[in-house]
Amino acid sequence: MIRKLAREIREYKGAAIATPLFMVGEVILELMLPYIMSIIVDRGVQAGDMSVITHYALIMIACAFASMFCGIMSGNMAAYASTGFVHNLRKDMFENIQKFSFANIDKFSTSGLMTRLGTDATNVQNAFMMVIRMGVRAPLTIIIAMFMTFTISPELAPIFLVALLFLAVCLSFITVKSYKRFSAVFRQYDDLNESVQENVTNIRVVKAYVKEEHEIGKFTGAVVKLQKLFEKAESLIVLNGPIMSIAANGSMLALSWFGARLIVGGTLGTGQLMSMFTYTMNILMGLMMLSMLFVMMTMSIASARRIVEVLDEKPSITNPESPVFEIADGSIDLNHVSFGYYKGEDKRVLSDIDLHIRSGETIGVIGATGSGKSTLTMLLPRLYDADEGEVMIGGHNVKDYDLTALRDSVAMVLQKNVLFSGTIKENLRWGREDATDEELIEVCRLASADDFIRSFENGYDTYIEQGGTNVSGGQKQRLCIARALLKRPKVLILDDSTSACDTATDARIRASFRTTLPDVTKIIISQRIASIEDADRVLVLDDGRISGFDKPENLLKENQIYQEIYETQKKGEQE
Amino acid sequence: MSNQRRPVNRGRRPGHAYTGEKMDFKVLARLLSFVMKRYKFHILIVLVCIVVVAFVQVRGSLFQRTLIDDCITPLIGSVNPDYSNLFAKLSQMAMIYAIGIISNFTYQKIMIRVTQGTISEIRQELFRHMETLPIKYFDTHPHGDIMSVYTNDTDTMRQVISQTIPQFFSSLLTIVMVFVSMVSISVPLTVLAIAMIALLQIALRRIMKQSGKYFIRQQDALGAENAYIEEMTEGAKVVKVFNYENKAIAEFNRRNDNLRSCGYNANKYANIMGPVSANFGNISYVLAAILGSLLILSGWTKLSLGSLASFLALNRSFNMPISQIAQQMNSVIMAMAGARRVFALLDEEPETDEGRVTLVNASENEDGTLSETQEETNVWAWKHVHSDGTIDYVRLRGDVRFHDVDFSYVEGKQVLFDIDLYAEPGQKLAFVGATGAGKTTMTNLINRFYDVQHGHITYDGIDVKLIRKADLRHSLGIVLQDTHLFTGTIEENIKYARPTASHEEVVQAARLANAHSFIKHLENGYNTKLSGDGSSLSQGQRQLLAIARAALANPPVLILDEATSSIDSRTEKLVQSGMDKLMSGRTTFVIAHRLSTIQNSNAIMVMDHGRIIERGNHSSLLEKKGTYYRLYTGDLEID
């Protein structure tokens, strides 16, 4: 996983390597200071030699400035590398998501993808920056400081080893243990969020049933539970401080006791003892950083894993090796097609569908929710691939076509349709980028959208809000149909696309299709019998199987499901 | 798939940024007093502990002087050194350290309690208050923003209470103590140290300003990128169908590049702050060492080597708290922005309720009058206590009337004009008309989600404003357009209105709503757990549950807002017949989206732009050949 992520650094590799290198410079120079200081004290001050003082003082200042320079460079490089890294991560994720098939998208869900591109990416970015900065700084500080102490006084240095061991044991114990407790806290957090969200969205129900007190009780329970869990987790973390202090103060006292004897014995200079005190602090700081780093890493591992999942996901539908670019006509043949959304499960959404449609026919599709109407049509532009059997358009298996060419020829107006923020023109041009204004108006006329667009103050330049919230449901549907028509498709699929339009508009749209698009195969899925009763043939689906496929008038005589639907709807109108 | 997306944290809203906000002392004071009121005693102990800790820290630095000057230097050269003085001093110091460690531990431990307790109480208070707010609040505030008050905003406050404020206090204390100690050692050295600090602060301020500027830009860029991701992933299927992938990638890359460059600048300045202040500290340390050495050698002042060692240690502990305070300022400012939003929610005006008329169980006397009882009689009465002390009982029947009602959500934009209507007990009234005609608004007024500005609404002859809201709402059932269910079992959801109902009653209600057969077929039946707004059920099934829920509540007046989304005809039939059964014998207001369901209404109101433009029953409206006729023949859209 780490290697996988590391590959994403790419062009920022230079900076990612320069960061720790500069960091090495900064740390070494910084840690030289106490050593030089000990020389000033012992050979300069105590010996009363002014020239030593000025000489080494200049070296010290030079070191400090050089260290500052390295530090600034390192910080700068780290910012460059980490923002570049996350930039690449997001870019690759987004590009891979664009290659996803519907099956891939279903697997992650929209909010799952959002989290990965958002919070998860930020977490990994921060962890990455920590690693290339602190991950180098902390161990290096400990090693160099240890080395210096051994150089200065091999007799005193073991004190640090003892302190180090003590701390390493205690800190890792706390970190591991608290990680578990914090996971419990985060889980409880999710529950809490859910509770709040539920109340905010359901507030009308809560108020209508006068259940405020009940909800308050539920929420209070969740909050108090969170509080307890949090206190439990944090009560471990607060041990960090005292443990650090024990190590620090203990080393100081031990150093003083043994150091004093060495000084009096003449084997250690006072300045050297002073530098030892400073190194103590350095080593402890290094350890603290390490434990912090460890916590950060464990927290971002889950995020990293989620990101790698997206990067690793293989698009389940890809372009063939030598694709066919030309779709001859809109004839459709399904040869014993079966399909299920969840591989490995027996639950089939479509079973053994055998179906042949001539180019230019108008086909109605009807059946209960879950009978497989939408699924069936989604196999045509290869939004999903059939598990068994063949799906053919224009005489070729859909898998042989170039994906872009196929989807341009098979226009589909989806059930859950979406407009994007932008003007009406921009939205329509999703269908064909280089369409002229005249062409836009033409398709809008066909879709009965031209009139209402013109009634807007800004006409075709009216701005559509995100999610298309500022047009009505029926208007949205007609815009979506116009957008699809602009592709000049060979096959046009309308998946319950006129449900919010009134029956007259619905009929008008269908009539205009008949006259202006005679060669286009039209597949109309609808709940409304009126929308399909003038189709050439109607396909009745029942639980993933073909129940009937015939002229509407024949179905009315022979097909029980069709009759049932027909009666419930017609009765309402005649009463 | 769930159609109720969990809100995603879209980066912080603009103005929510790192700096750029000014410190809000009023909010800080309010937060502190919130904490103080509850944890006065705890805070007192914490303060004492912090003083002790700071004192111990300074003593630790000064100890180097004692060690070198008093314990080591006198012994240098002696043949038979006596370490008893050193031992005594070290033991004393060990004691002091021990006290420091204990104090430190104690105060941190107490602070956990204080912090978690405060945060928990803030959340509880937020929620308790939120439940009292009028619907208007929820209609006018984005739900994501309300959510983030509970999460992001309270979390930043947690950080501040648990760490920043105590650290701030201890830093301040340390600075004072260290300063005093430094002055006592050497005035010239202190002047040098202060000068260096001043320089550093100027430098840091400059860097911080840059960093803050870019952090704001980074947040904006992140927001823009997230918005794009959201739109493209939500519309992913459309993107595929239209081969729009490459264009989406191009636009995404543009935003992503922008985010990178803003993020780079923001992080660059933030990253160099550390090395700059650390090395400034080093330079200050070096300069102090040189000046100190010169002072010792020149003999101008009585500076000893031990004193210099202590001073150098002090100088370090002087730099640290000052940089800390600067950094803490940032997080305090951020947290105060969060606290301000928390308090803003707490300060929202709750729903007012001046109603005094209550709903009571009643029994009928022989003379036809009613009197109140404690038993469950299934006869309900409005108990109206007049100002002169006399009490009226009015039988609950379900007679609802609008008298010249005008209404507007926002002043100056009137939504309803002169609405007059009456619904006698058991009648069914339907509203039809385009989106925005005011249909839903009518129902918002009956249960007083909103209050009318002009005219009045009566319920059994009593102005609804006189009725206690809880009782008014108990007497009204409501089935909304979008079905909202709660986490819990199906049974709990049906029992939502009446938790005391028996299982038999639940089944009865489910049968009435035609929900029983599908519930029965679920693996765990009535104990099936629902989560995420019942996302495991189909739209139609959720509606059936909502009908069952209303049926169990058994109110005399019902408001039905028909679902717009298309469900298949079989389920639709079930829903419709469930609704019909629910409506029988109740006064019902139906907001219709399909004309087929309302033809048997006693009265149909055709609404347009806040006015009732036609009214009558189905056949009389058809004869009129007006708007209703055009809707019916499909000449006009209902939407």
Short mmCIF file of N, CA and C in Angstrom, two decimals, chain A residues 56 171 199 228 264 285 392 456 498 527 573:
data_model
loop_
_atom_site.label_atom_id
_atom_site.label_comp_id
_atom_site.label_asym_id
_atom_site.label_seq_id
_atom_site.Cartn_x
_atom_site.Cartn_y
_atom_site.Cartn_z
N TYR A 56 34.75 30.85 18.51
CA TYR A 56 33.67 29.87 18.49
C TYR A 56 32.29 30.52 18.41
N LEU A 171 5.58 4.92 26.37
CA LEU A 171 4.86 5.62 25.30
C LEU A 171 4.21 4.66 24.34
N ASN A 199 -32.56 14.24 13.19
CA ASN A 199 -33.47 15.23 13.76
C ASN A 199 -33.60 16.46 12.90
N LYS A 228 -18.21 9.69 28.22
CA LYS A 228 -17.54 8.65 29.02
C LYS A 228 -16.41 8.00 28.23
N VAL A 264 34.46 17.35 39.38
CA VAL A 264 35.40 17.49 40.51
C VAL A 264 36.62 16.61 40.26
N MET A 285 12.51 15.56 23.24
CA MET A 285 11.65 16.15 22.20
C MET A 285 11.53 15.20 21.01
N MET A 392 -26.56 -7.17 -28.91
CA MET A 392 -26.11 -6.72 -30.23
C MET A 392 -26.85 -5.45 -30.63
N PHE A 456 -38.36 32.21 -19.94
CA PHE A 456 -37.42 32.68 -18.91
C PHE A 456 -36.83 34.01 -19.34
N THR A 498 -40.72 11.18 -18.80
CA THR A 498 -41.74 12.21 -18.93
C THR A 498 -42.74 12.13 -17.78
N GLN A 527 -44.39 4.21 -16.44
CA GLN A 527 -45.41 3.67 -15.55
C GLN A 527 -46.80 3.95 -16.12
N GLU A 573 -59.22 7.43 -14.80
CA GLU A 573 -59.50 8.53 -15.71
C GLU A 573 -60.95 8.63 -16.09
#
